[in-house]
N, CA, C and O of each residue as an XYZ file, in Angstrom:
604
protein
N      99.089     38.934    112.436
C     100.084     39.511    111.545
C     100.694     40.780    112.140
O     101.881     41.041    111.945
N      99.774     41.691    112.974
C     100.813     42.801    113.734
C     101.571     42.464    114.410
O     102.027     43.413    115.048
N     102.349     40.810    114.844
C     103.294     41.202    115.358
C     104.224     40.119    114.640
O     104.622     39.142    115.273
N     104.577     40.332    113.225
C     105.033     39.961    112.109
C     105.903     41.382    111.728
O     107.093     41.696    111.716
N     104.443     42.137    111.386
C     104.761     43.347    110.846
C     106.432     44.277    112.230
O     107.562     44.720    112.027
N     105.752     44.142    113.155
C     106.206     44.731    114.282
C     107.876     44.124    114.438
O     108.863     44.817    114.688
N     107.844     42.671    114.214
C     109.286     42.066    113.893
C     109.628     42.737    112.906
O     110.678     43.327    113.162
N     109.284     42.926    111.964
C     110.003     43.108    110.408
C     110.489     44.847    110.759
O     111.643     45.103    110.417
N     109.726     45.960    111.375
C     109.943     47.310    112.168
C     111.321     46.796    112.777
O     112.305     47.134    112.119
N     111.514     46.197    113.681
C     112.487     46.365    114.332
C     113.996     45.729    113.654
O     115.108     46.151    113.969
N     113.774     44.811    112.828
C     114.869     43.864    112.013
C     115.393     45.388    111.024
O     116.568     45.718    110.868
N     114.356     46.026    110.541
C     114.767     47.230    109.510
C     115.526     48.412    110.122
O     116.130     49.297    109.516
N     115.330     48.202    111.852
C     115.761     49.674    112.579
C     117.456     49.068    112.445
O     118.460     49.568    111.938
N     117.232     47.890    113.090
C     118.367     47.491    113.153
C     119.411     47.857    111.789
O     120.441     48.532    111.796
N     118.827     47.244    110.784
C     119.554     47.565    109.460
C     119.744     48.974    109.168
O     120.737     49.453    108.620
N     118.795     49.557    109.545
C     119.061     51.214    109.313
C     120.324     51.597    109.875
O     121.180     52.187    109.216
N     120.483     51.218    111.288
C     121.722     51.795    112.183
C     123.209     51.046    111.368
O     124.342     51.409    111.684
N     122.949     49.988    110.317
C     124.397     49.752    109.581
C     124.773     51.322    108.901
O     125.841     51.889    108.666
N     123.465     51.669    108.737
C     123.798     52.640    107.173
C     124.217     54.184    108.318
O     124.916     55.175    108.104
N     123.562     53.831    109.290
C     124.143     55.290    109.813
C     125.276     55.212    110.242
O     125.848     56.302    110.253
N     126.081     54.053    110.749
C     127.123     54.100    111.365
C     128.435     53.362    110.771
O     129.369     52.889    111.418
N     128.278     53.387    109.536
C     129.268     53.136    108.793
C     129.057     54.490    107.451
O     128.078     55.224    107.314
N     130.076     54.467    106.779
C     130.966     55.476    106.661
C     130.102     54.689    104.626
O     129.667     53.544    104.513
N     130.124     55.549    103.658
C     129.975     55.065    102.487
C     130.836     54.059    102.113
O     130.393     52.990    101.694
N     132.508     54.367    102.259
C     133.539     53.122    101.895
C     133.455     51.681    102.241
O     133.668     50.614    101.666
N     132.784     52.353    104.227
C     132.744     50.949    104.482
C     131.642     49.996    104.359
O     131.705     48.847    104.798
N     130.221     50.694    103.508
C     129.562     49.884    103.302
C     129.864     49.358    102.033
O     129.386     48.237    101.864
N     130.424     49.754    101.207
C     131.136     48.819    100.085
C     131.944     48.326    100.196
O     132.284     47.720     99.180
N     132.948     48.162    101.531
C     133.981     46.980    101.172
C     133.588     45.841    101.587
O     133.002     45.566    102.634
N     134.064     44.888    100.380
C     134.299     43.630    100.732
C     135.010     43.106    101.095
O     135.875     42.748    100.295
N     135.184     42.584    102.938
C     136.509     41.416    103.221
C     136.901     40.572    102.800
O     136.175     39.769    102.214
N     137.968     40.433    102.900
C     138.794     39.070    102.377
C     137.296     37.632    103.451
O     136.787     37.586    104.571
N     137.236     36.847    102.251
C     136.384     36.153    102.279
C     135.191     35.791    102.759
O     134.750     34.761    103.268
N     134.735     36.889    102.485
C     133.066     37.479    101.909
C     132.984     37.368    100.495
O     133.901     37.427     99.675
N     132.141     37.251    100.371
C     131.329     37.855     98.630
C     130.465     38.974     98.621
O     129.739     39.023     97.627
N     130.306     40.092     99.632
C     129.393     40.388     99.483
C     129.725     41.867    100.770
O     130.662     41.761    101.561
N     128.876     43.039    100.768
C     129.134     43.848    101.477
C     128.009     44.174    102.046
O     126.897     43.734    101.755
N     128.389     45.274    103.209
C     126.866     45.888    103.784
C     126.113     46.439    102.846
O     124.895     46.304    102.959
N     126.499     46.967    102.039
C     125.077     47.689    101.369
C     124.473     46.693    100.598
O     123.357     46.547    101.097
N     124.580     46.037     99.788
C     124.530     44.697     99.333
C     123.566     43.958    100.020
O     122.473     43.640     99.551
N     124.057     43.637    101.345
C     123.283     42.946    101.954
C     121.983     43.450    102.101
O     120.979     42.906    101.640
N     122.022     45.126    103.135
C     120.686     45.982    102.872
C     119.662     45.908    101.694
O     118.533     45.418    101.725
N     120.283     46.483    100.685
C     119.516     46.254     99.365
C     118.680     44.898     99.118
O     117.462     44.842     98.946
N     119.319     44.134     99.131
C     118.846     42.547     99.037
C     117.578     42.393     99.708
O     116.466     42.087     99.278
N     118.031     42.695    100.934
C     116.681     42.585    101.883
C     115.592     43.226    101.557
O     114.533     42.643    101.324
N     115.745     44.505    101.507
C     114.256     45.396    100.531
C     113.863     44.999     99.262
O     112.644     45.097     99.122
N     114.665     44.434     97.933
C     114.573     43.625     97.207
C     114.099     42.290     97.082
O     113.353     41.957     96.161
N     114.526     41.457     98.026
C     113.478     40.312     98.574
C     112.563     40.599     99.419
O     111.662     39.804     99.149
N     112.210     41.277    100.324
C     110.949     41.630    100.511
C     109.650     41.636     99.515
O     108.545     41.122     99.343
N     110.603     42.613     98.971
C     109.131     42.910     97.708
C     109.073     41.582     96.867
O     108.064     40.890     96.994
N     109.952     41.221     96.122
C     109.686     40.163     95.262
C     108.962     39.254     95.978
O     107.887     39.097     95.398
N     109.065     38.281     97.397
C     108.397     37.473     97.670
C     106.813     37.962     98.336
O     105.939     37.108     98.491
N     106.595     39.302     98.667
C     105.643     39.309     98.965
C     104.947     39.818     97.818
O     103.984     39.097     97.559
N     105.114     41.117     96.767
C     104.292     41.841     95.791
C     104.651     41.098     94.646
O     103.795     41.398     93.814
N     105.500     40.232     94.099
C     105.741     40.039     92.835
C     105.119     38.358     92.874
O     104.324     37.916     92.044
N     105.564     37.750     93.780
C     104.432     36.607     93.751
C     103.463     36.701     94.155
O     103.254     35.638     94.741
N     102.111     37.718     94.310
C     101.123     37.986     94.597
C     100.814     38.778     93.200
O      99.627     39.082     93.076
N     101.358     39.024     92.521
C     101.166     39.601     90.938
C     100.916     41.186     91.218
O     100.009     41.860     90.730
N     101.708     41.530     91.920
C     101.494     43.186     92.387
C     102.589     43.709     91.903
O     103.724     43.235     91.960
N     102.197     44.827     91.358
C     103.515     45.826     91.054
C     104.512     46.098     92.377
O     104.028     46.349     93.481
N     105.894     46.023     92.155
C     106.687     46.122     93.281
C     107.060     47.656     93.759
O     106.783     48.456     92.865
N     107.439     48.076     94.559
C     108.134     49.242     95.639
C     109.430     49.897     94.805
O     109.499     51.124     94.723
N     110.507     49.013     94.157
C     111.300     48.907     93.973
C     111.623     48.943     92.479
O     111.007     48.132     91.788
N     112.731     49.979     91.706
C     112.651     49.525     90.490
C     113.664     48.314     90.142
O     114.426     47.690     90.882
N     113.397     48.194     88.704
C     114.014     46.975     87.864
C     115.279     46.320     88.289
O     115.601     45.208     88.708
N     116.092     47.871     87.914
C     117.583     48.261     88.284
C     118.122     47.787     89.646
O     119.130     47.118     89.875
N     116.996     48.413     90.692
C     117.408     47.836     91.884
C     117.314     46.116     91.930
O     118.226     45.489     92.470
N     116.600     45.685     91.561
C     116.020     44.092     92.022
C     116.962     43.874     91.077
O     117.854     43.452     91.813
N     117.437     43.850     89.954
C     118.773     43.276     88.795
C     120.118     42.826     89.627
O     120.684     41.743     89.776
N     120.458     44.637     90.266
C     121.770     44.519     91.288
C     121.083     43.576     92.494
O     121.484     42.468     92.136
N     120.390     43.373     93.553
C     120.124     43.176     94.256
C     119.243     41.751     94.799
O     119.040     41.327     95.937
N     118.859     41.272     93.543
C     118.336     39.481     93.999
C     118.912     38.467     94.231
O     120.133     38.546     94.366
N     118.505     37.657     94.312
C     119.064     36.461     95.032
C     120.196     36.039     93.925
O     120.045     36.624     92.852
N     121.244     35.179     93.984
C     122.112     34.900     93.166
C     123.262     36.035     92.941
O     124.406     35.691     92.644
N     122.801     37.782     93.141
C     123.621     38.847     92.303
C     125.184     38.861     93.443
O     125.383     38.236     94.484
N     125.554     39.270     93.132
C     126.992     39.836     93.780
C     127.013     41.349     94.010
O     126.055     41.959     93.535
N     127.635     41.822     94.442
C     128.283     43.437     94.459
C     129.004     43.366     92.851
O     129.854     42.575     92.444
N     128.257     44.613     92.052
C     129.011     44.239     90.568
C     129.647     46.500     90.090
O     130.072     47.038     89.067
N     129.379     46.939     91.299
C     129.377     48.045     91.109
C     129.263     48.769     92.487
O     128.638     48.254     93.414
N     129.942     50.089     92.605
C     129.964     50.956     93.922
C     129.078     51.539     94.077
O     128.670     52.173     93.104
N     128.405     51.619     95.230
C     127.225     51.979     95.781
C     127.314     53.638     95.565
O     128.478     54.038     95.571
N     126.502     54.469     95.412
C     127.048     55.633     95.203
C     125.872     56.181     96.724
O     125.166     55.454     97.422
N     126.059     57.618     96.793
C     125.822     57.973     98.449
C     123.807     57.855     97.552
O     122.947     57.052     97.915
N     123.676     58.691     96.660
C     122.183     58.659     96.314
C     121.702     57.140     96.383
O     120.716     56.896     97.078
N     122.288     56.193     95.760
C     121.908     54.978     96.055
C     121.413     54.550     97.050
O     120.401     53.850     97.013
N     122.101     54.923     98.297
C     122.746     54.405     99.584
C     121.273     55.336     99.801
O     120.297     54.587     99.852
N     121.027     56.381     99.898
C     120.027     57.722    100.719
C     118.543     56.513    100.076
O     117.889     55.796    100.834
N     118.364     56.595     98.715
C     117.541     55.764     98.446
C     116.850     54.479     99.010
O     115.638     54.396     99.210
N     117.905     53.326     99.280
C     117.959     51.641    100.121
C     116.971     52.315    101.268
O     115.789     52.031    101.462
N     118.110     53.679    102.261
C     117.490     54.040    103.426
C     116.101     53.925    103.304
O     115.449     53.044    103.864
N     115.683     54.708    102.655
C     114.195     55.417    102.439
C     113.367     54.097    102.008
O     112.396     53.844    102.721
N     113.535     53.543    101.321
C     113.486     52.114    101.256
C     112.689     51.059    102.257
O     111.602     50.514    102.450
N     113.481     51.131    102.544
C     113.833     50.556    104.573
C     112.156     50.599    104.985
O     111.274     49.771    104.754
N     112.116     51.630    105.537
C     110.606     51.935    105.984
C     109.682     51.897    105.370
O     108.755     51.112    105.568
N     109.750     52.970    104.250
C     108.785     52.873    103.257
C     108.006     51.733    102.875
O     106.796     51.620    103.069
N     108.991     50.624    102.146
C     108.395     49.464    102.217
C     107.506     48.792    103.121
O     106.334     48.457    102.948
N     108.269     48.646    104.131
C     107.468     47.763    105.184
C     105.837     48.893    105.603
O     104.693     48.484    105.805
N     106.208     49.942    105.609
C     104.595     50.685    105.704
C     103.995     50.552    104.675
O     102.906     50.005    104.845
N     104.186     50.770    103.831
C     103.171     50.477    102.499
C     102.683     48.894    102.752
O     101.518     48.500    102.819
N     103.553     48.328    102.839
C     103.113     46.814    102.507
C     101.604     46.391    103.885
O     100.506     45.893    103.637
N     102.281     46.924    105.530
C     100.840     46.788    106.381
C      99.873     47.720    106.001
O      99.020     47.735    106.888
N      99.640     48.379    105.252
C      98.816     49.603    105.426
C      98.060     48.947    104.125
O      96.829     48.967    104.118
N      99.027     48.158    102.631
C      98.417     47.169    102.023
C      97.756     45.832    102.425
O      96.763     45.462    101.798
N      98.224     45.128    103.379
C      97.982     44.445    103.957
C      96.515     44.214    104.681
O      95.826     43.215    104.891
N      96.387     45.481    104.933
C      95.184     45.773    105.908
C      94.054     46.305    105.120
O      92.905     46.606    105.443
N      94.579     46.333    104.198
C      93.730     47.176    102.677
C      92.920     45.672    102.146
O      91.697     45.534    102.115
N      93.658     44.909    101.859
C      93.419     43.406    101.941
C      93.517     43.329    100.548
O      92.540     43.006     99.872
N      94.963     43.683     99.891
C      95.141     43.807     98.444
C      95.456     42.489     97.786
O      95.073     42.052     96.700
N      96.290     41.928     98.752
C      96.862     40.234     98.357
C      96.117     39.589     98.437
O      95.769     39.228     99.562
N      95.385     39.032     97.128
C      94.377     37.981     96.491
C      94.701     36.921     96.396
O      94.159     36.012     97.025
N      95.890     36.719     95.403
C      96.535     35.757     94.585
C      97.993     35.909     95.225
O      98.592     36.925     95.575
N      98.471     34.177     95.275
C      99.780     34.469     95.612
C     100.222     32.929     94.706
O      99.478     31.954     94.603
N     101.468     33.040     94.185
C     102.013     32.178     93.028
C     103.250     31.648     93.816
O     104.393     32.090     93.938
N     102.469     30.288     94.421
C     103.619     29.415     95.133
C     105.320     29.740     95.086
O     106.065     30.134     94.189
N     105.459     29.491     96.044
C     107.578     29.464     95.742
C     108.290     28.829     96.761
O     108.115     29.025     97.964
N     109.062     28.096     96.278
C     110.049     27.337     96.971
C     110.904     28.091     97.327
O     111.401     28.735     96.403
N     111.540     28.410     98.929
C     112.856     29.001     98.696
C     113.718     28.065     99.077
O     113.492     26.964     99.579
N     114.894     28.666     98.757
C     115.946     27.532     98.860
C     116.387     27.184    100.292
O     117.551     26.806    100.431
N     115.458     27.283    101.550
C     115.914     26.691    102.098
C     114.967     25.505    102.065
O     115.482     24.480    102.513
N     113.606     25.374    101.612
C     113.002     24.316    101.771
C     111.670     24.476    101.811
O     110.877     23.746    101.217
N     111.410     25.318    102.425
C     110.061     26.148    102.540
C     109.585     26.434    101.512
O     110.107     27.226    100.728
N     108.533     25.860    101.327
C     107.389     26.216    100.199
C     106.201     27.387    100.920
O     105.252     26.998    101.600
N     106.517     29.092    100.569
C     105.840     29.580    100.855
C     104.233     30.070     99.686
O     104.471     30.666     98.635
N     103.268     29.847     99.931
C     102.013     29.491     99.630
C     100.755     30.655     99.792
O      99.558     30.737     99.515
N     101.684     31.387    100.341
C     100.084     32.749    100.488
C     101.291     33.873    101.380
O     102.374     33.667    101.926
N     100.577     34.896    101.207
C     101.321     36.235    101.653
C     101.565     35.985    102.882
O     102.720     36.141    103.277
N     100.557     35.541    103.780
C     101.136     35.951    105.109
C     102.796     34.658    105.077
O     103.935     34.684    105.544
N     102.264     34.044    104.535
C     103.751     33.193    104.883
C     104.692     33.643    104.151
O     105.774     33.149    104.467
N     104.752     34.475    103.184
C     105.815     35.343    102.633
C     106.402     36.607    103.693
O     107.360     37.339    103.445
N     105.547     36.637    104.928
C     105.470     38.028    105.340
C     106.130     37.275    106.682
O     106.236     38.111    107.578
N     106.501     36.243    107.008
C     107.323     35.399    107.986
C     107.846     34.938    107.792
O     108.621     34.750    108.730
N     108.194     34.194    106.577
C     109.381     33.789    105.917
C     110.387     35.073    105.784
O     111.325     35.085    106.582
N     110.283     36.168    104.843
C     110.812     37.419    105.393
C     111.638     37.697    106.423
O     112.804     38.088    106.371
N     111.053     37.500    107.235
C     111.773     37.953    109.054
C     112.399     37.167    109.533
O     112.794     37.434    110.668
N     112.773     35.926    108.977
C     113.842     34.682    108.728
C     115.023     35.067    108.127
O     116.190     35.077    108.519
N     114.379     35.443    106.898
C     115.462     35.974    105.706
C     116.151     37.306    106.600
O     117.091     37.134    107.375
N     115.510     38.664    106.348
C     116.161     39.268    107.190
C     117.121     39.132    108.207
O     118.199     39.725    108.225
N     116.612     38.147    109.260
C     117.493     37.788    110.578
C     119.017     37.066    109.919
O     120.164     37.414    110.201
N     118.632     36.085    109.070
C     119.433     35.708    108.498
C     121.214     36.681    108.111
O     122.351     36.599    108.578
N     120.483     37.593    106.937
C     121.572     38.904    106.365
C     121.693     39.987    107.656
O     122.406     40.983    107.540
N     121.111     39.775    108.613
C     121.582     40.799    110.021
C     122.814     40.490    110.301
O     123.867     41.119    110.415
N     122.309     38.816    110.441
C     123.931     37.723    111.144
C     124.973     38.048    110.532
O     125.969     38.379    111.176
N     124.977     38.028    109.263
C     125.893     38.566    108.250
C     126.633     39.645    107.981
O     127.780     39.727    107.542
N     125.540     40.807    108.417
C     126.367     41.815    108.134
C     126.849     41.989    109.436
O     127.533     43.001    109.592
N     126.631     41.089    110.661
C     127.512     41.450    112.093
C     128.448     40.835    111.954
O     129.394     41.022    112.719
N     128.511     40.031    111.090
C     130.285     39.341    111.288
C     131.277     40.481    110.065
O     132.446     40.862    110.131
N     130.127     40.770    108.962
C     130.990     41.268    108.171
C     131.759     42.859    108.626
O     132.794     43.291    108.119
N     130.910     43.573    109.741
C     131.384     44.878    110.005
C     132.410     44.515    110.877
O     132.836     45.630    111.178
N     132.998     43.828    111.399
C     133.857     43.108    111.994
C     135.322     43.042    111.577
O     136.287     42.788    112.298
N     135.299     43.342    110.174
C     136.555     42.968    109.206
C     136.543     44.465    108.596
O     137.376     44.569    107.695
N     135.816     45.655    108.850
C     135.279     46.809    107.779
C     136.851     47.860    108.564
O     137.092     48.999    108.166
């Protein structure tokens, strides 16, 4: 699993450098045919993180309500990111993923409550939530490289 964890470090650096090198506006705009923006995308990712690894393991999540509401699977951009928001996701970023190995290694994940994701994958226990993840991630990277493209 450290070199799970160690992927998921570097997929987040990567995402970090959207937030430093774009401008607040331009992580909220949406291009003409997108649904969806950089910060958006960011958020999502720390938001699915937690849900598939702490919330189907019956663990309290990282993340509040509010965030995972705007930010799960299905949501859209329904509102402007404001800069505290944005400082928040950041902090986010890392935070998460350290808490979660440092949980990990704690050996907190007991129980984990099957889930299908929609691509097909039936993930079944944490560690496969914790590589499925770094799929997902890679996935919304691709995304937000085509989308800064149009910003």
């Amino acid at each position: 699993m450290e070199q799970t964890f160690e992927i998921t470090r570097i997929s987040r650096k990567i995402v970090s450098q959207f937030l430093e090198n774009h401008t607040l506006e331009q992580l909220n705009k949406i291009p003409d045919g997108f649904k969806n923006n950089l910060i958006w995308n960011i958020a999502h990712i720390v938001v699915t993180q937690q849900l598939l690894v702490y919330k189907f393991s019956g663990l309290p999540m990282m993340v509040s309500d509010e965030l995972v509401q705007n930010y799960m699977k299905g949501t859209k951009p329904e509102h402007i990111a404001t800069q505290s928001e944005v400082d928040e996701i950041k902090i986010l970023l890392s935070k998460t993923i350290d808490q979660t190995n440092e949980d990990y290694a704690n050996k907190i994940f007991k129980n984990y409550q099957e889930y299908p994701t929609s691509t097909g994958f039936v993930l079944r226990s944490v560690e496969d939530a914790l590589v499925f993840n770094n799929f997902h991630e890679g996935l919304h990277i691709g995304i937000m490289m085509g989308l800064r493209k149009f910003l």
